[in-house]
C-alpha cells in the first residue's frame, strides 16, 4: 500500500474551496465557499486543473435546459488527486490510484449493481448521478468543474492521463470524445465506408478525426458555419456541405452521425442512408419538434437507427487512447479559444455566448498550465 495515500487532509491544506454557483438562467454565477468534504470508502478528492465549458452548460445557462439548482456546472474536467479514502478507488484498468495522479473521469456515477449496469449499460444506471448536473448541497456539493476541488464518488470510472497530454486537449475527453467513441462503437466497423456527419462542433470535429483514424474512405461534414467547415478539413474531412445545400444532397452514406440535434438533419440522415446504413443519433439531447421519417424506406434498406446518450467505461478508455495517439495529428489544442481564471467565470460564459468558439476553458489561479 502506497505511503503517499491519505485518509485525511494533511496539515496546511485548505478546509474550504471556491466554486462558481449557478442559481438561475440569465443570472451571473456567484462565487461561493464550500467546506472540504470528508471522504467515504472508494472516494477521491481532486484539485481541478482545468475545465472546459460544454454546449450543454451553455444551454443550461440560457434556460434552454432545466437543471436542479443551486448547482456547480461543467463536467469536462482534468484534475489532480489530493486525497484518497480507505479503501482507495482504482482506475479504469483496475489499478489503485495514487495521490498526485492527473486524472479525468466519467460524467456518470453508476452503481454497477442494478439490472441496467449488469446488462452492460452503466451509463443508464437506475441510480445515475452526473457531474455538473447535481444540486450543490451537503457533503456531495462539490460535483461540478467550475470549482477549485471536486469530490469523486464511489462508482465513478477514473482514468489516469498521460503526462504529455496537455490539460486543454484532455479536458473534453470525458464528454465529447467519449461520446463519439461510443457512437463509433455502435456504428461498428467503418473501414472503407462513407460517413456523413451533421454538426461541426466539438462532437463533429472529433467524429471526423476518429473516422479518419478508423479508415473511412469518405468523411463528409455539414454545418451552418463556413469557418467550422474549413476547420473540419484540418481534422480529416474529405468533403464539406452547407446546411443550405443539404436538401439537394444526392449521395448515399453507410454511416451517418447526427451531432447537431437538428430534426431536419435527422430526416435527411434517414433519406441519404444507403442499404444497411447505420444512423447514430448523438445530438438530440433537448426537446425538439417531432421528425418525419419514411418507414418503408428504412425497412427496405435494412437501415438501423441508434441513439447514444452518455457512454460506458470502455468508451472512456477508447477516447483516451485515441487522443493520446492522435492529438498531434489534428489541431485539438487550437479548439480552446481562451482560458479564464475561476474568478472570471462569468466573462468566460459571456465570451462563449458572444463568439461561439468550440471551447473556452476555466482554470483555478493556483494551477499552472501544462502547455
Coordinates of C-alpha atoms in Angstrom, one line a residue:
X1 CA 0.0 0.0 0.0
X2 CA 1.5 3.4 -1.1
X3 CA 2.9 5.6 1.7
X4 CA 1.5 8.6 -0.3
X5 CA -2.1 7.6 0.4
X6 CA -4.0 10.0 2.6
X7 CA -7.1 9.1 4.5
X8 CA -7.5 12.7 5.9
X9 CA -6.3 16.1 4.8
X10 CA -2.7 16.8 5.6
X11 CA -1.9 19.9 7.8
X12 CA -1.9 23.2 5.8
X13 CA -4.4 22.0 3.2
X14 CA -7.3 24.4 2.7
X15 CA -10.5 23.4 4.5
X16 CA -12.8 25.4 2.2
X17 CA -12.8 26.0 -1.6
X18 CA -14.3 28.4 -4.0
X19 CA -16.9 27.5 -6.7
X20 CA -18.9 29.4 -9.2
X21 CA -22.5 28.6 -8.5
X22 CA -25.5 28.6 -10.9
X23 CA -28.8 29.7 -9.4
X24 CA -31.0 30.8 -12.3
X25 CA -30.8 31.1 -16.0
X26 CA -29.9 34.6 -17.2
X27 CA -28.2 35.5 -13.9
X28 CA -24.4 35.7 -13.3
X29 CA -22.9 32.8 -11.4
X30 CA -21.9 33.7 -7.8
X31 CA -18.6 32.8 -6.2
X32 CA -19.3 30.8 -3.0
X33 CA -17.2 28.9 -0.4
X34 CA -17.8 25.2 0.3
X35 CA -16.3 23.1 3.1
X36 CA -13.8 20.4 2.2
X37 CA -15.7 17.2 2.4
X38 CA -14.7 14.2 4.4
X39 CA -14.3 11.1 2.3
X40 CA -16.1 7.8 2.4
X41 CA -14.8 4.5 1.1
X42 CA -13.9 4.5 -2.6
X43 CA -13.9 8.2 -2.9
X44 CA -11.3 10.7 -4.0
X45 CA -10.9 14.5 -3.7
X46 CA -9.5 16.1 -6.8
X47 CA -8.0 19.5 -7.2
X48 CA -9.2 20.9 -10.5
X49 CA -6.5 21.8 -13.0
X50 CA -8.8 22.9 -15.9
X51 CA -12.4 22.6 -17.1
X52 CA -13.9 23.4 -20.4
X53 CA -17.4 24.8 -20.9
X54 CA -19.6 22.3 -22.9
X55 CA -22.5 23.3 -25.1
X56 CA -24.9 21.7 -22.6
X57 CA -23.6 24.1 -19.9
X58 CA -24.5 27.0 -22.2
X59 CA -27.9 25.5 -22.8
X60 CA -28.5 25.4 -19.0
X61 CA -27.2 29.0 -18.5
X62 CA -29.6 30.2 -21.2
X63 CA -32.6 28.4 -19.8
X64 CA -32.9 26.0 -22.7
X65 CA -32.1 23.0 -20.5
X66 CA -33.5 22.7 -16.9
X67 CA -31.2 21.5 -14.2
X68 CA -31.6 21.4 -10.4
X69 CA -30.3 24.5 -8.5
X70 CA -28.1 25.6 -7.0
X71 CA -25.5 23.7 -8.9
X72 CA -21.9 23.8 -9.9
X73 CA -21.9 23.4 -13.7
X74 CA -19.2 21.9 -16.0
X75 CA -18.3 18.2 -16.4
X76 CA -15.3 18.3 -18.8
X77 CA -12.5 18.3 -16.3
X78 CA -8.9 17.4 -15.7
X79 CA -7.7 17.2 -12.1
X80 CA -5.1 16.0 -9.7
X81 CA -5.8 13.7 -6.8
X82 CA -5.1 15.3 -3.4
X83 CA -6.8 12.8 -1.1
X84 CA -8.0 9.2 -1.2
X85 CA -10.3 7.3 1.1
X86 CA -9.5 4.0 2.6
X87 CA -10.0 1.7 0.8
X88 CA -9.0 3.8 -2.1
X89 CA -10.6 3.7 -5.6
X90 CA -9.0 2.1 -8.6
X91 CA -8.6 3.4 -12.1
X92 CA -10.4 2.1 -15.2
X93 CA -7.7 -0.5 -15.6
X94 CA -8.3 -1.8 -12.0
X95 CA -5.0 -0.3 -10.6
X96 CA -5.1 1.6 -7.3
X97 CA -5.0 5.3 -7.6
X98 CA -2.3 7.5 -6.0
X99 CA -2.0 11.0 -4.6
X100 CA -0.7 13.2 -7.3
X101 CA -2.2 11.3 -10.2
X102 CA -3.6 13.5 -13.0
X103 CA -6.9 12.1 -14.0
X104 CA -10.2 12.5 -15.8
X105 CA -13.3 10.6 -15.0
X106 CA -16.7 9.5 -16.4
X107 CA -19.5 12.1 -16.4
X108 CA -21.7 9.4 -14.8
X109 CA -21.6 7.8 -11.4
X110 CA -23.1 4.3 -11.6
X111 CA -23.9 1.7 -9.0
X112 CA -22.7 -1.3 -11.2
X113 CA -25.3 -3.4 -9.4
X114 CA -28.7 -2.7 -10.9
X115 CA -30.2 -4.6 -13.9
X116 CA -29.1 -1.9 -16.4
X117 CA -25.5 -1.9 -15.1
X118 CA -25.3 -5.7 -15.0
X119 CA -26.7 -5.8 -18.6
X120 CA -23.8 -3.6 -19.9
X121 CA -25.4 -0.1 -19.7
X122 CA -23.9 1.5 -16.6
X123 CA -24.4 4.9 -18.4
X124 CA -28.1 4.3 -17.9
X125 CA -27.9 3.1 -14.3
X126 CA -31.1 3.3 -12.3
X127 CA -29.3 5.3 -9.7
X128 CA -27.3 7.5 -12.1
X129 CA -25.7 10.8 -10.9
X130 CA -24.0 13.1 -13.3
X131 CA -21.2 15.5 -12.6
X132 CA -22.1 19.1 -13.4
X133 CA -25.8 18.3 -13.2
X134 CA -26.4 17.9 -9.5
X135 CA -27.5 20.1 -6.6
X136 CA -24.6 21.7 -4.8
X137 CA -25.7 20.9 -1.3
X138 CA -24.5 18.8 1.6
X139 CA -21.4 16.6 1.7
X140 CA -21.5 16.0 -2.1
X141 CA -21.9 19.7 -3.0
X142 CA -18.6 19.7 -5.0
X143 CA -19.9 17.9 -8.0
X144 CA -19.0 20.3 -10.9
X145 CA -15.9 21.6 -12.7
X146 CA -16.3 25.3 -12.0
X147 CA -14.6 25.0 -8.7
X148 CA -11.3 24.5 -7.1
X149 CA -12.0 20.9 -6.0
X150 CA -14.4 18.1 -6.9
X151 CA -15.5 15.1 -4.9
X152 CA -15.3 11.9 -7.0
X153 CA -17.9 9.5 -5.6
X154 CA -17.7 5.7 -5.4
X155 CA -18.9 4.3 -8.7
X156 CA -17.0 6.9 -10.8
X157 CA -14.8 5.5 -13.6
X158 CA -11.5 7.3 -13.2
X159 CA -8.6 7.2 -15.7
X160 CA -5.0 8.4 -15.4
X161 CA -3.9 10.7 -18.2
X162 CA -0.5 10.5 -20.0
X163 CA 1.9 13.2 -18.8
X164 CA 2.4 14.6 -22.3
X165 CA -1.3 15.3 -22.9
X166 CA -2.0 19.0 -22.3
X167 CA -4.9 19.8 -20.0
X168 CA -6.6 21.8 -22.7
X169 CA -6.6 18.8 -25.0
X170 CA -7.5 16.3 -22.3
X171 CA -10.4 18.2 -20.7
X172 CA -13.1 17.4 -23.3
X173 CA -12.2 13.7 -23.3
X174 CA -14.8 12.7 -20.7
X175 CA -17.6 14.3 -22.7
X176 CA -17.4 14.8 -26.4
X177 CA -14.5 12.4 -27.2
X178 CA -16.0 9.5 -25.1
X179 CA -19.5 10.1 -26.6
X180 CA -18.1 9.9 -30.1
X181 CA -16.1 6.8 -29.1
X182 CA -19.5 5.3 -28.0
X183 CA -21.1 6.4 -31.3
X184 CA -18.5 4.6 -33.4
X185 CA -18.7 1.5 -31.2
X186 CA -22.4 1.4 -32.0
X187 CA -21.7 2.1 -35.7
X188 CA -19.4 -0.9 -36.0
X189 CA -16.5 -1.2 -38.4
X190 CA -16.3 1.9 -40.6
X191 CA -13.2 0.9 -42.6
X192 CA -13.5 1.9 -46.3
X193 CA -17.0 3.3 -45.6
X194 CA -18.7 6.6 -46.4
X195 CA -19.5 8.7 -43.3
X196 CA -21.7 11.8 -43.1
X197 CA -21.5 13.9 -40.0
X198 CA -24.0 16.7 -39.1
X199 CA -22.6 19.4 -36.9
X200 CA -19.0 20.7 -36.8
X201 CA -18.8 21.5 -33.1
X202 CA -16.6 19.5 -30.7
X203 CA -18.6 16.3 -31.3
X204 CA -18.5 16.6 -35.1
X205 CA -14.8 17.6 -35.4
X206 CA -13.9 14.7 -33.1
X207 CA -16.1 12.4 -35.2
X208 CA -14.2 13.4 -38.3
X209 CA -10.8 12.7 -36.8
X210 CA -11.8 9.4 -35.3
X211 CA -13.4 8.3 -38.6
X212 CA -10.2 9.2 -40.4
X213 CA -8.2 7.1 -37.9
X214 CA -10.7 4.3 -38.3
X215 CA -10.1 4.1 -42.1
X216 CA -13.2 5.6 -43.5
X217 CA -12.8 6.4 -47.2
X218 CA -15.2 9.4 -47.3
X219 CA -15.9 11.9 -44.5
X220 CA -18.5 14.5 -45.3
X221 CA -19.5 17.1 -42.7
X222 CA -22.4 19.5 -42.8
X223 CA -22.7 22.7 -40.7
X224 CA -24.2 26.2 -40.9
X225 CA -20.8 27.9 -40.2
X226 CA -18.4 28.1 -43.2
X227 CA -15.4 28.7 -40.8
X228 CA -16.2 25.5 -38.9
X229 CA -16.4 23.6 -42.2
X230 CA -13.0 24.9 -43.2
X231 CA -11.7 23.8 -39.7
X232 CA -13.2 20.3 -40.3
X233 CA -10.8 19.8 -43.2
X234 CA -7.9 20.0 -40.9
X235 CA -9.5 17.2 -38.9
X236 CA -9.7 15.0 -41.9
X237 CA -12.9 15.9 -43.7
X238 CA -12.9 14.9 -47.4
X239 CA -16.0 16.9 -48.2
X240 CA -18.0 19.7 -46.7
X241 CA -21.6 20.8 -47.3
X242 CA -23.5 23.8 -46.0
X243 CA -26.9 23.4 -44.3
X244 CA -28.5 25.4 -47.2
X245 CA -27.4 22.8 -49.7
X246 CA -28.3 19.7 -47.7
X247 CA -31.8 19.4 -49.3
X248 CA -30.2 18.7 -52.7
X249 CA -27.8 16.1 -51.4
X250 CA -28.0 13.0 -53.6
X251 CA -25.1 11.0 -52.3
X252 CA -25.6 7.8 -50.2
X253 CA -23.8 7.0 -47.0
X254 CA -23.0 3.9 -45.0
X255 CA -22.8 5.7 -41.6
X256 CA -24.5 8.9 -40.5
X257 CA -23.5 10.6 -37.2
X258 CA -26.1 13.2 -36.2
X259 CA -24.3 15.6 -33.8
X260 CA -26.3 18.8 -34.2
X261 CA -29.7 17.8 -32.7
X262 CA -31.5 19.2 -35.7
X263 CA -34.8 17.5 -36.6
X264 CA -34.1 18.4 -40.3
X265 CA -30.7 16.7 -40.1
X266 CA -32.3 13.5 -38.7
X267 CA -34.8 13.4 -41.5
X268 CA -32.0 14.0 -44.1
X269 CA -29.9 11.3 -42.4
X270 CA -32.6 8.7 -43.0
X271 CA -33.1 9.8 -46.5
X272 CA -29.5 9.6 -47.6
X273 CA -28.6 6.4 -45.8
X274 CA -27.7 3.5 -48.2
X275 CA -28.7 -0.1 -47.9
X276 CA -27.5 -1.3 -44.5
X277 CA -26.8 2.2 -43.3
X278 CA -26.4 2.9 -39.6
X279 CA -27.8 6.3 -38.4
X280 CA -26.4 7.2 -35.0
X281 CA -28.2 10.0 -33.1
X282 CA -25.9 11.8 -30.7
X283 CA -27.0 15.5 -30.6
X284 CA -30.7 15.3 -29.7
X285 CA -30.4 16.0 -26.0
X286 CA -33.1 18.6 -25.8
X287 CA -36.8 18.7 -26.8
X288 CA -37.4 19.4 -30.5
X289 CA -40.2 19.1 -33.0
X290 CA -41.1 15.5 -34.0
X291 CA -39.3 14.2 -37.0
X292 CA -41.0 12.7 -40.1
X293 CA -39.5 9.5 -41.4
X294 CA -40.3 7.2 -44.2
X295 CA -40.7 3.8 -42.5
X296 CA -40.9 1.9 -45.8
X297 CA -37.5 3.3 -46.9
X298 CA -36.0 2.4 -43.6
X299 CA -37.4 -1.2 -43.8
X300 CA -36.4 -1.8 -47.4
X301 CA -32.9 -0.5 -46.9
X302 CA -32.3 -2.5 -43.7
X303 CA -31.3 0.7 -42.0
X304 CA -30.7 0.9 -38.3
X305 CA -31.2 4.0 -36.1
X306 CA -29.4 4.0 -32.8
X307 CA -29.4 6.7 -30.0
X308 CA -26.3 7.3 -28.0
X309 CA -26.5 9.2 -24.6
X310 CA -23.7 9.1 -22.1
X311 CA -21.1 6.3 -22.5
X312 CA -19.7 3.2 -20.9
X313 CA -16.2 2.9 -19.2
X314 CA -14.9 1.1 -22.4
X315 CA -15.6 4.3 -24.3
X316 CA -13.7 6.5 -21.9
X317 CA -10.7 4.1 -22.3
X318 CA -11.0 4.3 -26.1
X319 CA -11.3 8.1 -26.1
X320 CA -8.1 8.5 -24.0
X321 CA -6.2 6.0 -26.3
X322 CA -7.4 7.9 -29.4
X323 CA -6.4 11.4 -28.1
X324 CA -3.1 10.2 -26.7
X325 CA -2.1 8.7 -30.1
X326 CA -3.5 11.4 -32.4
X327 CA -3.8 14.8 -30.7
X328 CA -0.6 16.0 -32.5
X329 CA -2.0 15.0 -35.9
X330 CA -5.1 17.2 -35.6
X331 CA -5.5 20.7 -34.2
X332 CA -7.3 19.7 -30.9
X333 CA -5.1 22.2 -29.0
X334 CA -6.5 25.1 -31.0
X335 CA -10.1 24.3 -30.1
X336 CA -9.8 26.1 -26.7
X337 CA -10.1 29.8 -27.8
X338 CA -9.3 31.3 -24.4
X339 CA -8.6 30.3 -20.8
X340 CA -10.1 32.3 -17.9
X341 CA -9.4 32.3 -14.2
X342 CA -12.1 30.8 -12.0
X343 CA -12.9 34.3 -10.7
X344 CA -13.6 35.3 -14.4
X345 CA -16.1 32.5 -15.0
X346 CA -18.9 34.9 -15.9
X347 CA -16.6 36.5 -18.5
X348 CA -15.8 33.1 -19.9
X349 CA -19.5 32.4 -20.3
X350 CA -20.2 35.7 -21.9
X351 CA -17.3 35.1 -24.3
X352 CA -18.7 31.7 -25.2
X353 CA -22.1 33.0 -25.9
X354 CA -21.0 36.0 -27.9
X355 CA -18.2 34.4 -30.0
X356 CA -19.3 30.8 -30.2
X357 CA -15.8 29.2 -30.1
X358 CA -15.6 25.4 -30.0
X359 CA -14.5 25.7 -26.3
X360 CA -13.3 28.1 -23.6
X361 CA -11.5 26.9 -20.5
X362 CA -11.6 27.9 -16.9
X363 CA -8.6 27.3 -14.7
X364 CA -8.2 27.9 -10.9
X365 CA -5.5 30.5 -10.5
X366 CA -3.2 28.3 -8.4
X367 CA -2.7 25.7 -11.1
X368 CA -0.1 26.2 -13.8
X369 CA -0.5 25.2 -17.4
X370 CA 0.9 22.0 -18.9
X371 CA 1.4 23.6 -22.2

